[in-house]
N, CA, C and O of each residue as an XYZ file, in Angstrom:
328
protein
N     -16.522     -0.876     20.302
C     -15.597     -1.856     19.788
C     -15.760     -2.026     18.283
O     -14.778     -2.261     17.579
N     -16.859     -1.922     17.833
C     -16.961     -2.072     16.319
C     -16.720     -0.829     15.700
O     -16.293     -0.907     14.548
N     -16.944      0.699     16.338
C     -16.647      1.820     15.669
C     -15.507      2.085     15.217
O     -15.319      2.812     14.242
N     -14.408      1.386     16.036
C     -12.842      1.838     15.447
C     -12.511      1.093     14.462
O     -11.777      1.430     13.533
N     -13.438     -0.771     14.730
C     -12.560     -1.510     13.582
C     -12.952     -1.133     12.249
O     -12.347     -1.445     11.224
N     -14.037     -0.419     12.325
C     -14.875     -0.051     10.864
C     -14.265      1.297     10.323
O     -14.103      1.624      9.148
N     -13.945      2.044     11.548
C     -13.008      3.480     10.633
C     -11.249      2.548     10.401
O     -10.577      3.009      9.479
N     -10.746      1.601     11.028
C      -9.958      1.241     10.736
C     -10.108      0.482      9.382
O      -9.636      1.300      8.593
N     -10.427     -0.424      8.773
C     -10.919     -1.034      7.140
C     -11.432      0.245      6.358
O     -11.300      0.131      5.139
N     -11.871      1.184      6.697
C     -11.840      2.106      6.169
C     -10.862      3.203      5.835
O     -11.013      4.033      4.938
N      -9.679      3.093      6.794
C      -8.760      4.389      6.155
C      -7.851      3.278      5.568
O      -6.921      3.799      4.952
N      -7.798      1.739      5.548
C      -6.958      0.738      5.086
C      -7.119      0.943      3.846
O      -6.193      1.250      3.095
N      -8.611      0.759      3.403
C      -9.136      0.840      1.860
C      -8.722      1.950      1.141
O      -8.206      1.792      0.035
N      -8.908      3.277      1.717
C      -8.640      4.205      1.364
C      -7.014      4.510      1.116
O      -6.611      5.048      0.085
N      -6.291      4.164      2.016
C      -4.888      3.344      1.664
C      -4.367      2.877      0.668
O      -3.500      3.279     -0.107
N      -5.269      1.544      0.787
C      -5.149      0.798     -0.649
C      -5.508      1.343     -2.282
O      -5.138      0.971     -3.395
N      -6.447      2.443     -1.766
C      -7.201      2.774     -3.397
C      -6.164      4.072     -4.089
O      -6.211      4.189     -5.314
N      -5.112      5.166     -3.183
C      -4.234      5.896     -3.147
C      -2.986      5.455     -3.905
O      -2.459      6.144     -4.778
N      -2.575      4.328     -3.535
C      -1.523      3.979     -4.254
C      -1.164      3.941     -5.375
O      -1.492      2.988     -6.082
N      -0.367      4.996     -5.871
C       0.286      4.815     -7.165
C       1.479      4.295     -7.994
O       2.245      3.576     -7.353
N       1.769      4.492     -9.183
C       2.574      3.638     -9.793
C       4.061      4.666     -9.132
O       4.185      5.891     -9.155
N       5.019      3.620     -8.591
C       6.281      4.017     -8.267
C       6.915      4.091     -6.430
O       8.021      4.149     -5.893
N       5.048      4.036     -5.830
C       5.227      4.004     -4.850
C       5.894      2.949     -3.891
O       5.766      1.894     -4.512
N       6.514      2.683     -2.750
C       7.078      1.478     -2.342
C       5.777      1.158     -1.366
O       4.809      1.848     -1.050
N       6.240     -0.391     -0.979
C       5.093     -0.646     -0.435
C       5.423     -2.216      0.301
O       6.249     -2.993     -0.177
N       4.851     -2.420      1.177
C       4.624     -3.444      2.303
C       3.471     -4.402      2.307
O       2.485     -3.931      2.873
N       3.297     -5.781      1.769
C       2.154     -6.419      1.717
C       2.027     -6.951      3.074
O       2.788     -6.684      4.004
N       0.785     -7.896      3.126
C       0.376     -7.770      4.610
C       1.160     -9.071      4.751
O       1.298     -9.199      5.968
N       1.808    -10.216      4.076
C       2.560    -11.059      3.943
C       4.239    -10.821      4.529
O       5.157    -11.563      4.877
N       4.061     -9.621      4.427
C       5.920     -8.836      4.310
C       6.903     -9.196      3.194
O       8.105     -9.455      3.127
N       5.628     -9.076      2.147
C       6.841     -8.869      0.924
C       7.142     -7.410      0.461
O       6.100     -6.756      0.416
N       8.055     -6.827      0.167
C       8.146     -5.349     -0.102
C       8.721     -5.181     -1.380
O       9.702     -5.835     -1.733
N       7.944     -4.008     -2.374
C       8.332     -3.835     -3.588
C       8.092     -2.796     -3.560
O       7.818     -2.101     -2.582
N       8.182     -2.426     -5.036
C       7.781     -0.985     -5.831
C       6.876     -0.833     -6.618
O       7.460     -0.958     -7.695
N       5.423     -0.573     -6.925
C       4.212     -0.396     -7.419
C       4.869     -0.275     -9.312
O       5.382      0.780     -9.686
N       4.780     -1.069     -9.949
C       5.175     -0.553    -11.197
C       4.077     -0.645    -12.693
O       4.456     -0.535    -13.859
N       2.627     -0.881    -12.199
C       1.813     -1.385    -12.553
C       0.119     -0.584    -11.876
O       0.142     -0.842    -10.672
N      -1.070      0.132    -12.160
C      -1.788     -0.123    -11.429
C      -2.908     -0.609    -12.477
O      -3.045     -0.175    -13.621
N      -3.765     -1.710    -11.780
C      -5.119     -1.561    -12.611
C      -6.305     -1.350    -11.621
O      -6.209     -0.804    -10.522
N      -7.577     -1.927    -12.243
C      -8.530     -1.802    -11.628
C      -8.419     -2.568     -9.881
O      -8.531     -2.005     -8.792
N      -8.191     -3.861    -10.167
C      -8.537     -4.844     -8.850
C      -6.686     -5.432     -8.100
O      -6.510     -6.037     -7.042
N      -5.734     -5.028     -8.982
C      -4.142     -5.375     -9.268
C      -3.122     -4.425     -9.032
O      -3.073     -3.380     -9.681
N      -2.236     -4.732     -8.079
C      -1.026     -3.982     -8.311
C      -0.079     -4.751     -9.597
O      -0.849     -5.548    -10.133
N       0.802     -4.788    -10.040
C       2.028     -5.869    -10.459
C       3.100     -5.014     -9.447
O       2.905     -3.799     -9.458
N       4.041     -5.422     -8.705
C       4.927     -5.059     -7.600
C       6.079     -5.677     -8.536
O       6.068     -6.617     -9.331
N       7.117     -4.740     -8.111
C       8.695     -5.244     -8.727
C       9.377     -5.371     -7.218
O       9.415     -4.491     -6.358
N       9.879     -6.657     -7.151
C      10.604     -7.032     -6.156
C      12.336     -7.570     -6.575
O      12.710     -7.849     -7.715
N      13.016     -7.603     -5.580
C      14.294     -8.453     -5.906
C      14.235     -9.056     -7.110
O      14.517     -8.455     -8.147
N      13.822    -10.435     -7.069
C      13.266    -11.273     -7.696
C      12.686    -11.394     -8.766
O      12.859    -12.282     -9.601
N      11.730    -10.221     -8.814
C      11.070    -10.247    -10.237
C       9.638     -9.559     -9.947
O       9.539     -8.716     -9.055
N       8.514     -9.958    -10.746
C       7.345     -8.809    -10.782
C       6.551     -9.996     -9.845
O       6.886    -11.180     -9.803
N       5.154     -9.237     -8.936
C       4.621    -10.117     -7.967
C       2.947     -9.430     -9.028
O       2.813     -8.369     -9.636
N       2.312    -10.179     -8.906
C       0.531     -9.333     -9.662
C      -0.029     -9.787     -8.384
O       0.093    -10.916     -7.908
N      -0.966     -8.295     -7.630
C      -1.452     -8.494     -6.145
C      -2.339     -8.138     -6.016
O      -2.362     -6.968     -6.399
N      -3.786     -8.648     -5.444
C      -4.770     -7.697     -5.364
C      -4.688     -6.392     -4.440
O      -4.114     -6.400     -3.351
N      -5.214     -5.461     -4.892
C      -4.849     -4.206     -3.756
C      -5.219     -4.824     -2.069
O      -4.458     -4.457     -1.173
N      -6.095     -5.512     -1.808
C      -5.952     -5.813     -0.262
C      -4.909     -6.069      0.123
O      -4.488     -5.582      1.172
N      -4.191     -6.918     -0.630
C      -2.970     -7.667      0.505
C      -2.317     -6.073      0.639
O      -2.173     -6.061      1.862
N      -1.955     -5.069      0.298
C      -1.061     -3.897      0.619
C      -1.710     -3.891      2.216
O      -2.823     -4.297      2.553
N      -0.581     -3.263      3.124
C      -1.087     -3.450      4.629
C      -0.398     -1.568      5.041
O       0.751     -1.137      5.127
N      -1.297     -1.126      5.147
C      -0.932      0.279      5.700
C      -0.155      0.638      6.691
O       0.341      1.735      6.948
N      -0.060     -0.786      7.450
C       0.687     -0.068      9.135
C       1.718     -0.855      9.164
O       2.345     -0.861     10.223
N       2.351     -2.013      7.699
C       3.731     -2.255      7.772
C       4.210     -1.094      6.843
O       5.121     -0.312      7.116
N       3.294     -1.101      5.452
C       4.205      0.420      5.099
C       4.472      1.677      5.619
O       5.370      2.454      5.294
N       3.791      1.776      6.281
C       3.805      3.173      7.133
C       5.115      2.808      8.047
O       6.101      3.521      7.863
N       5.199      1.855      8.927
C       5.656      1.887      9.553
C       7.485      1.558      8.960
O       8.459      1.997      9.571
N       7.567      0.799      7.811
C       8.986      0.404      7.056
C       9.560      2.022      6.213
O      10.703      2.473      6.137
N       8.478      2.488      5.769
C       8.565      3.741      4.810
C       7.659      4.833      5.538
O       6.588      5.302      5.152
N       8.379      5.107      6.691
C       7.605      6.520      7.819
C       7.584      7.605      6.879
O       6.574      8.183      6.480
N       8.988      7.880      6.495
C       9.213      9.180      6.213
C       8.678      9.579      4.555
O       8.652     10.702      4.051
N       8.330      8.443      4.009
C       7.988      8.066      2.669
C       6.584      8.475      2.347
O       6.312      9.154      1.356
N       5.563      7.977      3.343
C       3.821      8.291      3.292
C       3.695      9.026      4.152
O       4.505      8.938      5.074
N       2.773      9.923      4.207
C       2.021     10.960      4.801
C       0.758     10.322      5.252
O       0.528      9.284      4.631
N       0.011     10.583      6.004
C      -1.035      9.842      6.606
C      -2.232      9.958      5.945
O      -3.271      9.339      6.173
N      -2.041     10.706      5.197
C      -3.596     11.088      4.099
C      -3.185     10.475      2.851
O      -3.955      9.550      2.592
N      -2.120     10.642      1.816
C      -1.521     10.269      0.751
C      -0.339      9.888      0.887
O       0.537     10.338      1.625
N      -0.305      8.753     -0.088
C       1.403      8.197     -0.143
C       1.705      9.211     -1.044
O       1.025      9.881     -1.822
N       3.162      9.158     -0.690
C       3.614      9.865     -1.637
C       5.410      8.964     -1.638
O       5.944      8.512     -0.624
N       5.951      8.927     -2.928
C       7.374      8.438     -3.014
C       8.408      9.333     -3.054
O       8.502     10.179     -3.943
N       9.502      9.163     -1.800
C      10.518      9.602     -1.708
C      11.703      9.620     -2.709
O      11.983      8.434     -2.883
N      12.522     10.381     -3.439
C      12.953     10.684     -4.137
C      14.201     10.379     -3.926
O      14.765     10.879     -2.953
N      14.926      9.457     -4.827
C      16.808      9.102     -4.301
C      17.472      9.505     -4.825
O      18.661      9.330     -4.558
């Protein structure tokens, strides 16, 4: 029971540390933007609305994955092209 939740926070992090500038993305809140910003501990996200500054945790891997399937690859995000 503890082996999966620990490889699970682990491919989350690894998730989280991948993300680059342009990518779309799903916080664990369900706000959804576009990465337009990265720093050390911070996304800044461009939404509707305006710019959001986020720590990389809140990004949630299995709403983006699951809103933007065809968008991330399971090893690396990568952004789909319009």
């Amino acid at each position: 029971m503890i082996r999966p939740q620990i490889r699970k926070q682990k491919t989350e992090k690894k998730f989280q540390e991948n993300i680059k500038k342009g990518n779309h993305i799903v916080t664990s809140s369900g706000i959804h933007g576009k990465i337009i910003e990265v720093t050390d501990h911070f996304y800044i996200l461009e939404t509707i609305v305006g710019k959001i500054k986020l720590e990389k945790s809140t990004i949630s891997k299995e709403l983006t994955q699951l809103r933007y399937e065809n968008t991330f690859s399971a090893k690396t995000p990568k952004i789909e092209k319009k």
